[in-house]
């Protein structure tokens, strides 16, 4: 019975820990599908985390916090979109700048938030279901977790079944072809980057308001980078992202839980697990499906119309 | 919307008879476009009648594509005006042009290769169920179009798995699907086999019969003469004349296009002795393609001194892999390569280059040059080590070397210091030939050396290949252009699905036999 209990709590914790990753990964999938790489995910997430925490602390309303987190992510993404889409600046450079900006700014502005207690997002019990076996693990979460889950089929549908999805795909694969068919390439990319930033910001806010429940400097601890790897892991498909995100959420939690069990291994080694796993997953996914694993062909390339090759 | 493509049905009245003002579908007046350092279009006038196939003829860099890109809203003109369908128009994007009824099939296809044909055709289109994709509705509509014009494609196939001919049909359907009145085709035949070209022409004639207007950009005189009603010739950004096709001929058009008399046929003199020493011996070579599938299945070939060996075949039958195997950029699975008596199977590229192998690659821009480097830098790519002094690049010597080659090979460039990407296609090819031949190699692998070049460029390249072989060197000529193979080669081999299907001395080769072998057939004996 201890094992079942352990498993149930692990599932529950993976879902909670995986949700910030899920939001950011889904957002980045949208952005990258349009051909814009946002390496600044770490900075965007951490901005969402701090802003969300701050707004919830001041207003006492965690929902306003989540929304504010999304908006903070959106603003950072706006910078990215302006530089990379409008000005055609190198995406990697702008992205890295965003990481430094996000971490620096939140570290500075969030000094006084350290150690404070904000209003957190409370879990809701979904009737009946939580009384099923393992029901408590799956059906006793805060609403953001469920929004994340619902986002997966929604994005899948939009990307695979609608004109918007086709246009997004075309812009990221062959912007010239899209342009010649009258699709406004820059507008699509701009919007995709903003959506990506908004979702990553919400992911960040969930991290500070539901999972970690504190604000510390650099709260995201590399999660933005993990999400960039998760995008590759999921092959730019939303339906795969959820597995990746929950898996990594689980690993994150596992490293804590194993300490509690007491394996006599250093805490620092345990904390390395998700990152080592990231490397392994990337390695594995590249080896396994080199051909099928298609990144958007125009990923990272600015599109300028009147340019010869 | 329905399929109402037959609305302006007065196709019987072709050029020549009853030409009235109202029958013009397009007028471009005084179009000027200036790119940094080049005037691409210099006050060009163009008039196109309803329902005609109008040829736009000119050498590479004459400004044909620029003119049409302006019409299609891709470029903004620096001067001039456009009247389409009796209205003065100004297109800010291709979307505007499409809505006005203009479609364009670009030379480099504008298709998303990871999407199906159907999705490519529907790209950006609002079906009745928008924003959902109404595939059933679309399918019906396309099927109807397919039937009307005799253009068939497999809707559910991904572009990446299609032949170029099929891809082109998708492009054409993409335009027809949007009810265009005017369809622009940019060099549509440059990638097609003779059979596919015939098929395309048939479809174009159908369109013209249905009242659609077609602008056909080409630099191939014979095709312009075969399929058009009228021809406008551009030279160096200017309209130098609009002619009625049936009243003109190849020689006049060539003179108008190039601005001087051109030799239309260049043939190699037969090599005197058939017993040249073997320069390259390919022995039972096997290799795989990029997808890991067998591409060369036991190729045996000998290229001798003083000869041009022509390798005929439809592209994608192992030619590219063979080129790479010889140059050393593709691994040989089985078999041996003997160069000048030396086993070079395991040698790297640099070592082969040093031994005297040169190559004009099929993909000039991707593998033949470094577009962002300057002309002079591109000219020393193979032998840059020789152009150093104490470990530093010796730019004085490099520049002198470049100036000599620019002069000798007639490369048209403002200076040796400009980025090579700014050159036109023909001049890029001259640059590559200059680099490869000036090294004085023993073997030249020339892959599609005249593809996409204009008349003057083709004349030049062919003469160079011939004189090189006549110096006693060896040439392996890989080409899809059968006429080229027949004119230049001493011996001809046919490749099909990675196997050599036939070897001919030129006298015994005929187009029909080679054509059968190229498409996988067997000769009766």
XYZ file of C-alpha atoms in Angstrom, chain A:
309
model
C 0.000 0.000 0.000
C 2.897 2.318 0.603
C 3.906 1.788 -2.982
C 0.462 2.725 -4.274
C 0.453 5.793 -2.119
C 3.903 6.733 -3.312
C 2.828 6.258 -6.910
C -0.331 8.316 -6.438
C 1.538 11.181 -4.903
C 4.145 10.938 -7.612
C 1.506 11.164 -10.348
C -0.142 14.102 -8.682
C 3.147 15.885 -8.190
C 4.278 15.195 -11.770
C 1.154 16.807 -13.120
C 1.622 19.829 -10.930
C 5.322 20.135 -11.616
C 4.826 19.406 -15.305
C 2.224 22.092 -15.894
C 4.623 25.064 -16.098
C 6.726 23.022 -18.520
C 3.638 22.112 -20.528
C 2.532 25.713 -20.975
C 5.956 26.944 -21.991
C 6.537 23.992 -24.308
C 3.193 24.420 -26.049
C 3.880 28.116 -26.480
C 7.312 27.490 -27.892
C 5.920 24.883 -30.278
C 3.581 27.521 -31.692
C 6.412 30.043 -32.041
C 8.856 27.584 -33.575
C 6.263 26.246 -35.973
C 6.168 29.747 -37.414
C 9.932 29.652 -37.837
C 10.940 31.787 -34.879
C 13.146 30.231 -32.237
C 12.798 31.865 -28.840
C 15.850 30.884 -26.870
C 14.742 33.398 -24.275
C 12.155 31.023 -22.822
C 13.959 30.951 -19.479
C 13.735 34.730 -19.249
C 10.109 34.781 -20.334
C 9.100 32.128 -17.799
C 10.890 33.742 -14.918
C 9.268 37.092 -15.728
C 5.877 35.433 -15.667
C 6.731 33.776 -12.366
C 7.752 36.973 -10.651
C 5.030 39.184 -12.080
C 2.381 36.621 -11.228
C 3.665 36.311 -7.704
C 3.791 40.064 -7.247
C 0.297 40.746 -8.588
C -1.191 37.990 -6.480
C 0.594 39.350 -3.427
C -0.681 42.873 -4.002
C -4.236 42.094 -5.102
C -4.758 38.901 -3.190
C -6.186 37.376 -6.348
C -4.054 34.570 -7.778
C -6.051 34.595 -11.022
C -5.063 38.157 -11.686
C -1.567 36.912 -10.947
C -1.747 34.209 -13.592
C -3.087 36.696 -16.101
C -0.362 39.196 -15.220
C 2.233 36.461 -15.628
C 0.936 35.792 -19.109
C 1.043 39.475 -19.940
C 4.603 39.781 -18.650
C 5.588 36.886 -20.910
C 3.773 38.542 -23.760
C 5.678 41.784 -23.262
C 9.016 40.022 -23.340
C 7.924 38.118 -26.416
C 6.953 41.448 -27.939
C 10.582 42.525 -27.700
C 11.655 39.278 -29.297
C 9.098 39.596 -32.090
C 10.001 43.204 -32.782
C 13.695 42.438 -33.114
C 13.505 39.122 -34.953
C 10.402 39.548 -37.103
C 10.245 43.269 -37.753
C 13.949 44.088 -37.728
C 15.115 40.602 -38.847
C 17.801 40.452 -36.177
C 19.428 37.104 -35.437
C 17.000 35.046 -33.368
C 19.580 33.361 -31.184
C 21.190 36.637 -30.159
C 17.874 38.257 -29.303
C 16.765 35.155 -27.436
C 19.867 35.033 -25.278
C 19.452 38.720 -24.569
C 15.946 37.933 -23.355
C 17.249 35.338 -20.907
C 19.632 37.834 -19.352
C 17.003 40.548 -19.346
C 14.390 38.339 -17.703
C 16.682 36.899 -15.058
C 18.323 40.236 -14.310
C 15.150 42.237 -14.138
C 13.257 39.757 -11.955
C 16.245 39.350 -9.682
C 16.340 43.090 -9.192
C 12.641 43.868 -8.999
C 11.831 40.756 -6.995
C 14.278 41.419 -4.159
C 11.534 42.345 -1.740
C 9.321 39.461 -2.720
C 11.715 36.857 -1.400
C 10.241 35.231 1.666
C 6.802 36.756 1.197
C 3.631 34.713 1.132
C 1.186 35.391 -1.688
C -2.280 34.006 -2.265
C -1.805 30.740 -4.065
C -3.968 28.906 -6.533
C -6.059 26.330 -4.707
C -6.797 22.880 -6.033
C -10.402 22.024 -6.820
C -11.904 18.603 -6.427
C -13.734 17.419 -9.465
C -16.856 15.688 -8.125
C -17.046 11.882 -8.079
C -13.906 11.456 -10.049
C -11.543 12.169 -7.202
C -13.000 9.248 -5.298
C -11.927 6.775 -7.960
C -8.738 4.802 -7.397
C -5.883 7.184 -8.093
C -8.659 9.745 -8.606
C -7.237 11.943 -5.968
C -3.955 12.011 -7.817
C -5.451 13.015 -11.133
C -8.613 14.899 -10.291
C -7.521 17.030 -7.402
C -5.544 19.835 -8.978
C -5.742 23.541 -9.488
C -7.666 24.702 -12.596
C -4.511 25.798 -14.424
C -3.458 22.151 -14.639
C -6.706 21.311 -16.398
C -6.486 24.314 -18.689
C -3.065 23.025 -19.687
C -4.487 19.599 -20.453
C -7.347 21.105 -22.479
C -4.892 23.276 -24.356
C -3.309 20.191 -25.880
C -6.290 18.989 -27.966
C -7.206 22.597 -28.709
C -3.796 23.379 -30.170
C -3.673 20.048 -31.940
C -6.992 20.865 -33.549
C -6.015 24.389 -34.536
C -2.692 23.271 -35.943
C -3.916 20.246 -37.859
C -7.479 20.929 -38.842
C -7.776 24.625 -39.591
C -6.489 27.128 -42.095
C -4.640 28.917 -39.286
C -2.640 25.791 -38.615
C -1.824 25.272 -42.278
C -0.695 28.860 -42.577
C 1.430 28.600 -39.452
C 3.020 25.443 -40.771
C 3.662 26.931 -44.205
C 5.223 30.074 -42.780
C 7.641 27.992 -40.744
C 8.439 25.569 -43.525
C 8.690 27.798 -46.561
C 7.918 31.465 -45.878
C 8.493 32.361 -49.505
C 5.815 29.929 -50.618
C 3.460 31.261 -47.979
C 4.165 34.819 -49.047
C 3.421 34.080 -52.687
C 0.058 32.684 -51.669
C -0.809 35.916 -49.934
C -0.166 34.811 -46.359
C 1.256 37.709 -44.334
C 4.414 35.981 -43.098
C 5.562 38.628 -40.662
C 2.130 39.021 -39.093
C 1.776 35.263 -38.569
C 5.227 35.044 -37.012
C 4.657 38.051 -34.799
C 1.432 36.596 -33.493
C 2.954 33.152 -32.970
C 5.785 34.607 -30.907
C 3.316 36.567 -28.782
C 1.210 33.471 -28.160
C 4.379 31.616 -27.215
C 5.352 34.349 -24.756
C 1.901 34.505 -23.216
C 1.757 30.765 -22.592
C 5.308 30.665 -21.201
C 4.393 33.547 -18.892
C 1.388 31.626 -17.579
C 3.627 28.621 -17.105
C 5.949 30.774 -15.030
C 3.089 32.128 -12.950
C 1.875 28.603 -12.246
C 5.343 27.740 -11.074
C 5.432 30.487 -8.467
C 1.740 30.434 -7.504
C 0.916 26.730 -7.477
C 4.029 24.607 -7.518
C 6.908 26.318 -5.733
C 4.632 28.706 -3.821
C 7.489 31.088 -3.181
C 9.512 33.585 -5.083
C 13.265 33.186 -5.137
C 15.802 34.677 -7.474
C 16.048 32.523 -10.599
C 13.042 30.432 -9.575
C 12.770 28.733 -12.947
C 16.153 27.052 -12.473
C 16.695 26.137 -16.097
C 13.124 25.051 -16.840
C 13.028 27.317 -19.877
C 15.950 25.445 -21.336
C 14.352 22.111 -20.549
C 11.258 23.268 -22.422
C 13.354 24.060 -25.490
C 14.531 20.460 -25.355
C 10.966 19.269 -24.803
C 9.919 20.985 -28.019
C 12.421 18.827 -29.867
C 11.406 15.774 -27.847
C 7.806 16.291 -28.853
C 8.686 16.715 -32.511
C 6.871 20.076 -32.566
C 3.572 18.267 -31.876
C 1.371 19.447 -28.994
C 0.013 15.959 -28.350
C 3.493 14.715 -27.532
C 4.414 17.721 -25.454
C 2.160 16.678 -22.600
C 4.012 13.402 -22.119
C 7.343 15.146 -22.156
C 6.239 17.832 -19.763
C 4.721 15.420 -17.235
C 7.682 13.087 -17.506
C 10.060 15.884 -16.648
C 7.734 17.142 -13.981
C 7.880 13.650 -12.537
C 11.649 13.515 -12.635
C 11.815 16.853 -10.919
C 9.609 15.583 -8.124
C 11.301 12.222 -8.012
C 14.589 13.828 -7.168
C 12.951 15.245 -4.045
C 11.088 12.102 -3.164
C 14.127 9.910 -3.469
C 15.911 12.124 -1.017
C 13.085 11.606 1.410
C 13.429 7.876 1.007
C 17.089 8.359 1.758
C 19.289 6.636 -0.765
C 22.399 8.142 0.696
C 23.271 9.930 -2.508
C 24.151 13.584 -2.439
C 21.291 16.032 -2.853
C 23.161 17.730 -5.683
C 23.274 14.550 -7.731
C 19.543 14.127 -7.301
C 18.930 17.642 -8.531
C 20.888 16.825 -11.668
C 18.465 14.106 -12.768
C 16.144 16.254 -14.958
C 19.048 17.912 -16.696
C 20.908 14.713 -17.391
C 17.688 13.225 -18.644
C 17.278 16.201 -20.976
C 20.585 15.408 -22.609
C 19.736 11.726 -22.878
C 16.325 12.409 -24.385
C 17.778 14.743 -26.990
C 20.455 12.254 -27.880
C 17.960 9.441 -28.091
C 15.383 11.299 -30.142
C 17.971 12.399 -32.665
C 19.335 8.902 -33.115
C 15.977 7.225 -33.257
C 14.092 9.205 -35.838
C 16.553 11.341 -37.661
C 14.433 11.663 -40.754
C 10.974 11.905 -39.317
C 11.969 14.323 -36.633
C 11.511 17.380 -38.727
C 12.180 20.750 -37.280
C 10.399 23.500 -39.222
C 12.639 24.022 -42.233
C 12.803 27.781 -41.886
C 13.398 27.707 -38.112
C 15.740 30.495 -37.098
C 15.849 32.145 -40.497
C 14.542 35.676 -40.870
C 12.390 36.172 -43.953
C 13.195 39.121 -46.176
C 11.211 39.398 -49.361
C 13.333 41.217 -51.914
C 16.497 39.229 -51.299
C 18.235 37.024 -53.788
C 19.060 33.696 -52.261
